[in-house]
Coordinates of C-alpha atoms and ligand atoms in Angstrom, one line a residue:
M30 CA 91.2 117.5 80.7
T31 CA 91.4 121.4 82.6
L32 CA 90.9 121.2 86.1
G33 CA 87.1 122.6 86.3
A34 CA 85.5 120.0 83.7
D35 CA 87.4 117.2 85.4
I36 CA 86.2 118.0 88.9
S37 CA 82.7 118.9 88.5
D38 CA 82.4 115.3 86.4
L39 CA 82.3 113.5 89.6
S40 CA 79.4 113.0 92.1
A41 CA 78.2 115.2 95.0
D42 CA 79.4 112.4 97.2
A43 CA 82.9 111.7 95.6
R44 CA 83.7 115.2 96.0
S45 CA 82.7 115.6 99.7
S46 CA 84.8 112.2 100.1
A47 CA 87.9 114.1 98.7
S48 CA 87.4 117.8 100.0
K49 CA 89.6 116.5 103.4
G50 CA 92.4 115.5 101.4
L51 CA 94.8 112.0 101.4
S52 CA 97.3 111.9 103.7
I53 CA 100.6 109.3 102.9
V54 CA 102.3 107.5 104.9
V55 CA 105.7 106.1 104.4
P56 CA 107.7 104.4 107.0
A57 CA 111.6 105.2 106.7
Y58 CA 114.4 102.9 108.2
N59 CA 117.4 103.4 106.8
E60 CA 115.9 104.2 103.0
G61 CA 118.3 107.9 102.7
A62 CA 119.4 106.3 99.3
G63 CA 116.4 106.1 97.8
L64 CA 114.0 109.0 99.6
T65 CA 114.6 111.9 97.7
H66 CA 113.5 109.8 94.0
L67 CA 110.7 108.6 95.8
H68 CA 109.6 111.8 97.5
E69 CA 109.7 113.1 93.6
R70 CA 107.7 110.3 92.6
I71 CA 105.0 110.6 95.2
A72 CA 105.0 114.6 94.4
A73 CA 104.5 113.9 90.5
L74 CA 101.5 111.7 92.0
A75 CA 100.1 114.4 94.0
A76 CA 99.6 116.8 91.5
K77 CA 97.5 114.3 88.9
L78 CA 95.7 113.8 92.4
K79 CA 94.7 117.3 92.2
Q80 CA 94.4 118.1 88.9
T81 CA 91.9 114.5 88.7
Y82 CA 89.6 114.8 91.9
G83 CA 90.8 117.9 93.2
L84 CA 92.3 116.2 96.5
A85 CA 94.9 117.9 98.2
S86 CA 97.4 115.4 100.0
E87 CA 100.1 115.4 102.2
V88 CA 103.3 113.2 103.3
I89 CA 104.0 111.9 106.4
Y90 CA 108.0 110.4 106.4
V91 CA 107.9 108.2 109.9
D92 CA 112.0 108.0 110.2
D93 CA 112.3 104.7 112.8
G94 CA 115.3 105.5 114.2
S95 CA 117.4 104.8 111.1
R96 CA 120.9 104.7 111.5
D97 CA 121.9 106.3 107.8
D98 CA 120.7 109.8 106.4
T99 CA 117.4 109.2 106.0
L100 CA 116.1 112.2 108.2
A101 CA 118.7 114.6 107.1
V102 CA 117.4 113.8 103.4
A103 CA 113.6 113.9 105.0
R104 CA 114.0 117.3 106.0
G105 CA 115.2 118.6 102.9
L106 CA 112.8 117.0 100.6
K107 CA 110.9 120.4 99.2
A108 CA 106.8 120.3 99.3
T109 CA 106.0 121.4 95.9
T110 CA 102.3 119.9 95.3
L111 CA 101.8 119.0 98.6
D112 CA 102.6 118.7 102.3
V113 CA 105.3 117.1 104.3
S114 CA 106.2 116.4 107.4
V115 CA 108.7 114.5 109.0
I116 CA 108.3 112.5 111.9
S117 CA 111.5 111.4 113.6
L118 CA 111.2 108.3 116.6
S119 CA 113.5 108.5 119.3
R120 CA 114.7 105.3 118.1
N121 CA 114.0 102.1 116.2
F122 CA 110.6 100.8 117.2
G123 CA 109.9 98.7 114.4
K124 CA 107.1 99.0 111.3
E125 CA 104.0 98.6 112.4
A126 CA 104.9 101.7 115.7
A127 CA 105.8 103.8 112.5
L128 CA 102.6 103.0 110.9
M129 CA 100.5 103.4 114.0
A130 CA 103.1 106.9 114.4
G131 CA 102.2 108.4 111.2
L132 CA 98.5 107.2 111.5
D133 CA 98.2 109.3 114.7
H134 CA 99.9 112.5 112.9
A135 CA 97.3 112.3 109.6
R136 CA 95.1 114.8 109.6
R137 CA 91.3 114.1 111.2
G138 CA 88.9 113.6 108.7
G139 CA 91.1 112.7 106.1
A140 CA 92.3 109.7 104.0
V141 CA 94.8 107.6 104.7
L142 CA 97.1 105.5 102.6
F143 CA 100.2 103.5 104.0
M144 CA 103.4 102.7 101.7
D145 CA 106.8 101.4 102.6
G146 CA 109.5 104.0 101.7
D147 CA 112.0 101.7 99.3
G148 CA 110.0 102.0 96.5
Q149 CA 108.4 98.2 96.2
H150 CA 104.8 100.1 96.5
P151 CA 104.4 102.2 92.8
P152 CA 103.5 105.3 93.7
V153 CA 101.5 104.7 90.2
L154 CA 99.1 102.2 91.7
V155 CA 97.9 105.0 94.0
E156 CA 95.8 106.0 90.8
T157 CA 94.2 103.4 91.1
L158 CA 93.5 103.0 95.0
V159 CA 92.5 106.5 94.9
R160 CA 89.8 106.3 92.7
H161 CA 88.5 102.6 93.9
W162 CA 87.6 105.3 97.1
I163 CA 86.3 108.3 95.8
E164 CA 84.5 107.1 92.6
D165 CA 83.6 103.2 93.6
S166 CA 83.1 104.3 97.6
Y167 CA 85.4 101.7 99.1
D168 CA 86.4 102.0 102.3
V169 CA 89.7 100.0 102.5
V170 CA 91.6 99.2 99.5
Y171 CA 94.3 96.7 100.2
T172 CA 96.8 95.9 97.9
A173 CA 97.8 92.3 97.5
K174 CA 100.4 89.9 95.3
A175 CA 99.7 88.9 92.4
H176 CA 102.4 86.6 92.0
R177 CA 103.9 84.7 94.4
K178 CA 105.8 82.4 92.1
N179 CA 109.7 83.8 92.9
E180 CA 109.6 83.2 96.5
A181 CA 110.5 80.3 98.2
M182 CA 108.3 77.3 98.0
L183 CA 109.1 77.2 102.7
L184 CA 108.0 80.9 102.9
R185 CA 104.5 80.2 101.0
L186 CA 103.7 77.2 102.7
A187 CA 104.8 79.0 106.0
V188 CA 102.4 82.4 104.8
R189 CA 99.9 79.7 104.3
G190 CA 100.1 78.1 107.5
F191 CA 100.3 81.4 109.0
Y192 CA 96.7 82.2 107.6
A193 CA 94.9 79.3 108.1
L194 CA 96.0 79.7 111.7
M195 CA 94.8 83.2 111.9
N196 CA 91.6 82.1 110.4
F197 CA 90.9 79.3 112.0
R198 CA 87.3 79.2 112.8
A199 CA 86.9 83.1 112.5
R200 CA 83.9 84.7 111.9
H201 CA 85.4 87.0 110.2
K202 CA 88.4 85.7 107.6
I203 CA 91.7 87.9 106.9
P204 CA 92.5 87.4 103.1
P205 CA 95.6 86.1 102.7
D206 CA 98.6 87.6 100.6
A207 CA 97.6 91.6 101.6
G208 CA 100.2 93.8 102.1
D209 CA 100.4 96.9 104.4
F210 CA 100.0 99.3 100.8
R211 CA 96.4 100.0 102.0
L212 CA 94.2 103.6 101.5
L213 CA 91.7 103.6 104.2
S214 CA 89.0 106.2 103.6
P215 CA 88.1 108.8 106.2
R216 CA 85.7 106.3 108.7
A217 CA 88.2 103.6 108.2
A218 CA 91.4 105.0 109.3
A219 CA 89.4 106.8 112.4
A220 CA 87.9 103.2 113.6
L221 CA 91.7 102.0 113.5
R222 CA 92.1 104.8 115.2
Q223 CA 90.4 103.6 117.9
F224 CA 91.7 100.2 118.8
P225 CA 92.9 100.8 122.4
E226 CA 95.5 98.0 122.2
R227 CA 99.4 98.8 121.5
N228 CA 100.2 95.5 119.7
R229 CA 98.3 96.6 116.3
F230 CA 98.9 94.0 113.6
F231 CA 97.5 96.3 110.9
K232 CA 96.9 94.4 108.5
G233 CA 94.6 91.9 110.2
L234 CA 92.7 95.3 111.8
S235 CA 92.2 97.4 108.7
S236 CA 90.1 94.1 107.7
W237 CA 88.7 93.3 110.8
I238 CA 86.8 96.7 111.0
G239 CA 84.8 95.5 107.8
F240 CA 82.8 98.5 105.9
R241 CA 83.3 97.8 102.0
Q242 CA 86.7 96.5 101.2
K243 CA 88.0 95.7 97.8
R244 CA 91.6 93.9 96.9
V245 CA 93.7 95.4 93.8
D246 CA 96.7 93.1 92.5
Y247 CA 99.9 93.6 91.6
D248 CA 103.4 93.3 91.4
P249 CA 105.6 94.7 94.2
E250 CA 108.6 96.3 92.8
P251 CA 112.2 95.4 93.7
R252 CA 113.1 96.6 96.6
A253 CA 114.9 100.6 95.1
H254 CA 118.0 100.0 97.6
G255 CA 119.5 98.6 100.3
Q256 CA 118.1 95.5 101.7
T257 CA 114.8 94.7 103.6
S258 CA 114.7 94.8 107.2
F259 CA 113.2 91.6 107.9
S260 CA 114.6 88.0 108.4
P261 CA 113.3 84.6 108.2
G262 CA 113.9 84.8 112.1
R263 CA 111.9 88.2 112.5
L264 CA 109.5 87.1 110.2
I265 CA 108.6 84.5 112.4
G266 CA 108.6 86.1 115.8
L267 CA 106.4 89.1 114.0
S268 CA 104.3 86.4 112.6
I269 CA 103.7 84.8 116.3
D270 CA 103.2 88.2 117.5
G271 CA 100.8 89.3 114.7
L272 CA 99.0 85.8 115.4
T273 CA 98.6 85.9 119.3
S274 CA 97.9 89.8 119.4
F275 CA 95.3 89.3 116.6
S276 CA 93.5 86.4 117.4
V277 CA 92.8 83.2 120.4
A278 CA 92.6 80.6 117.5
P279 CA 96.2 79.0 118.6
L280 CA 94.6 78.2 121.7
R281 CA 91.3 76.9 119.9
A282 CA 93.4 74.8 117.9
A283 CA 95.0 73.8 121.3
I284 CA 91.6 72.5 123.0
M285 CA 90.5 70.5 119.7
L286 CA 94.1 69.3 119.5
G287 CA 94.0 67.7 123.0
A288 CA 90.2 66.7 122.6
L289 CA 91.3 64.6 119.9
I290 CA 94.2 63.2 121.5
A291 CA 92.5 62.2 124.3
L292 CA 89.6 60.8 122.3
A293 CA 92.4 58.8 120.6
A294 CA 93.7 57.5 124.3
F295 CA 90.9 56.5 125.1
V296 CA 89.9 54.6 122.1
V297 CA 93.3 52.9 122.7
G298 CA 92.2 52.1 126.3
L299 CA 89.1 50.2 124.9
M300 CA 91.0 47.8 122.6
I301 CA 93.7 46.8 125.6
L302 CA 90.6 46.5 127.4
W303 CA 89.4 44.2 125.5
E304 CA 92.6 42.0 124.0
T305 CA 92.7 41.8 127.8
F306 CA 89.6 40.7 129.0
V307 CA 87.9 39.3 125.4
D308 CA 90.9 37.7 123.8
G309 CA 93.2 36.8 127.0
K310 CA 96.4 38.2 125.5
S311 CA 99.0 40.4 127.4
V312 CA 99.5 43.8 126.1
P313 CA 102.9 44.4 125.5
G314 CA 103.9 47.8 126.8
Y315 CA 107.0 49.3 127.0
A316 CA 107.4 51.3 123.3
S317 CA 103.9 52.3 123.6
V318 CA 103.9 53.6 126.9
I319 CA 107.2 56.0 125.8
V320 CA 105.9 57.1 122.6
G321 CA 102.9 58.0 124.3
V322 CA 105.1 59.9 127.2
M323 CA 106.8 62.0 124.5
V324 CA 103.8 62.8 122.2
L325 CA 101.6 63.8 125.2
G326 CA 104.9 65.6 126.8
G327 CA 106.0 67.6 123.4
M328 CA 102.5 68.4 123.0
Q329 CA 101.9 69.7 126.3
L330 CA 105.3 72.0 126.3
V331 CA 104.0 73.9 122.9
M332 CA 100.7 74.6 124.8
L333 CA 102.3 75.7 127.4
G334 CA 104.2 78.0 125.0
V335 CA 101.5 79.3 123.6
V336 CA 99.5 79.9 126.5
G337 CA 102.9 81.6 127.8
E338 CA 102.7 83.8 124.5
Y339 CA 99.0 84.9 125.4
I340 CA 100.2 85.8 129.0
G341 CA 103.0 88.0 127.6
K342 CA 100.9 89.9 125.2
I343 CA 98.3 90.5 128.8
I344 CA 101.3 92.0 130.5
Y345 CA 102.8 93.9 127.7
E346 CA 99.2 95.6 127.0
L347 CA 98.6 95.7 130.9
K348 CA 101.8 98.6 131.3
A349 CA 100.5 100.1 128.8
R350 CA 103.9 101.7 127.7
P351 CA 103.7 104.5 124.8
V352 CA 104.0 102.6 121.6
Y353 CA 107.0 104.6 120.5
F354 CA 108.2 108.7 121.4
V355 CA 108.2 111.6 118.6
A356 CA 112.2 113.2 118.7
E357 CA 110.8 115.9 116.6
K358 CA 108.6 117.3 114.1
T359 CA 108.8 118.9 111.0
T360 CA 106.3 120.2 108.6
R361 CA 106.1 122.2 105.1
R362 CA 103.3 123.6 103.8
A363 CA 102.7 123.0 99.7
G364 CA 104.2 125.5 98.0
S365 CA 106.5 127.4 100.5
D366 CA 109.8 126.5 102.0
E367 CA 109.3 127.7 104.8
M368 CA 110.2 124.5 107.4
Q369 CA 108.2 124.3 111.4
T370 CA 110.1 122.7 113.7
D371 CA 108.0 121.2 116.9
I372 CA 109.7 119.2 119.7
P373 CA 107.0 117.5 121.8
L374 CA 107.8 117.1 125.3
A375 CA 106.4 113.9 126.9
D376 CA 104.8 113.1 123.5
S377 CA 103.5 109.6 122.9
S378 CA 100.6 107.6 120.9
R379 CA 98.3 108.5 123.4
T380 CA 98.8 112.2 123.2
A381 CA 100.6 112.9 119.7
A382 CA 97.6 114.3 118.0
E383 CA 95.2 115.0 120.4
Ligands
LIG425 N1 110.3 99.6 108.2 C1 110.3 100.6 109.5 N2 111.2 100.0 110.7 C2 111.7 99.3 110.6 C3 112.0 98.0 109.2 C4 111.4 98.4 108.2 O1 109.8 101.6 109.4 O2 112.5 98.6 111.7 C5 110.3 100.1 106.8 C6 111.0 100.3 105.9 O3 112.0 101.1 105.8 C7 110.2 99.9 104.7 C8 108.6 99.2 105.2 O4 109.3 99.1 106.5 O5 109.8 101.0 103.9 C9 109.4 97.5 104.7 O6 110.7 97.4 105.6 P1 111.2 96.1 104.2 O7 111.0 96.7 102.7 O8 112.2 96.0 104.6 O9 110.6 95.0 104.4 P2 109.8 94.4 103.2 O10 108.9 94.8 102.0 O11 110.9 93.1 102.8 O12 108.2 93.5 103.8
LIG426 MG1 110.6 96.3 101.2

């Protein structure tokens, strides 16, 4: 198929949505070993997207303070079929911050795609995501793991519990299993940029914004090299962070649980009164009192912790610290070998791309 014929097959609407291009954001923490190979796959993908949709792409590697040679490898990558930018953060800020840095530096008016730097998110699947955006006019095309069977039972249970709590009495339910591998149309990307909060739980927010959402199931590839930076302990921490920064459902759950226990206590109280005055029995007390005290004490401490988490979030947001600092940004234009270097002064998430 020739280039011209392919592009003219598209509707005017589809062509205009593709006109501003696509920014592929790749957070990378210690991914030096696999980055060259990943970049080859992304470059091949960009060539294909150009041919099929006339879509100009750029890739933004966000080096999240890696300790290995990620930054050097990324800077050496050639811009054959697409523009290549490398943003190095001043230290390790975590994946969500890296995603935000990428989003802030992506071209305005274009679509944005998030993809992991470890090869687990297959670049070939991007064609499908782009097709749903351009041809079917979806705004958020997200991927979900098709099979969780080989994951540990405990992990699956934890994930379920997390989303159950997250979606507890929520007007808008966050789809469980959705990953960070997703495409956002220009207006969805613009919506995501509007959130004033620092602690952004992207998976939740990109669903929360609404628009036309589309789910694509896939099987993640095994990690190309190295190992995951998310230990079970870190995952638990992240879940608590995501939950408390995104929803107040745990507070609601606390209220309902408290009400339930109070109701039970009231009923038991009535029963005791009945036994004492009607049956004339004296109620044996010690064990029941201790159990009651312990249950209530434990519950109160847990709920105090939940409230404390929220207060912590308030302090964090109130301080309004920048989410990340950019140490240096380098850019190569497609087809050129020349590298532009930009060392921002007092750069931060708020001022990065403004
Ligand atoms: N990552 C990051 N900063 C971090 C930890 C991870 O940018 O502090 C990146 C990492 O390089 C990868 C992606 O986030 O591209 C997902 O990380 P990982 O593969 O360790 O997580 P998993 O796939 O196991 O969820
Ligand atoms: Mg991974």
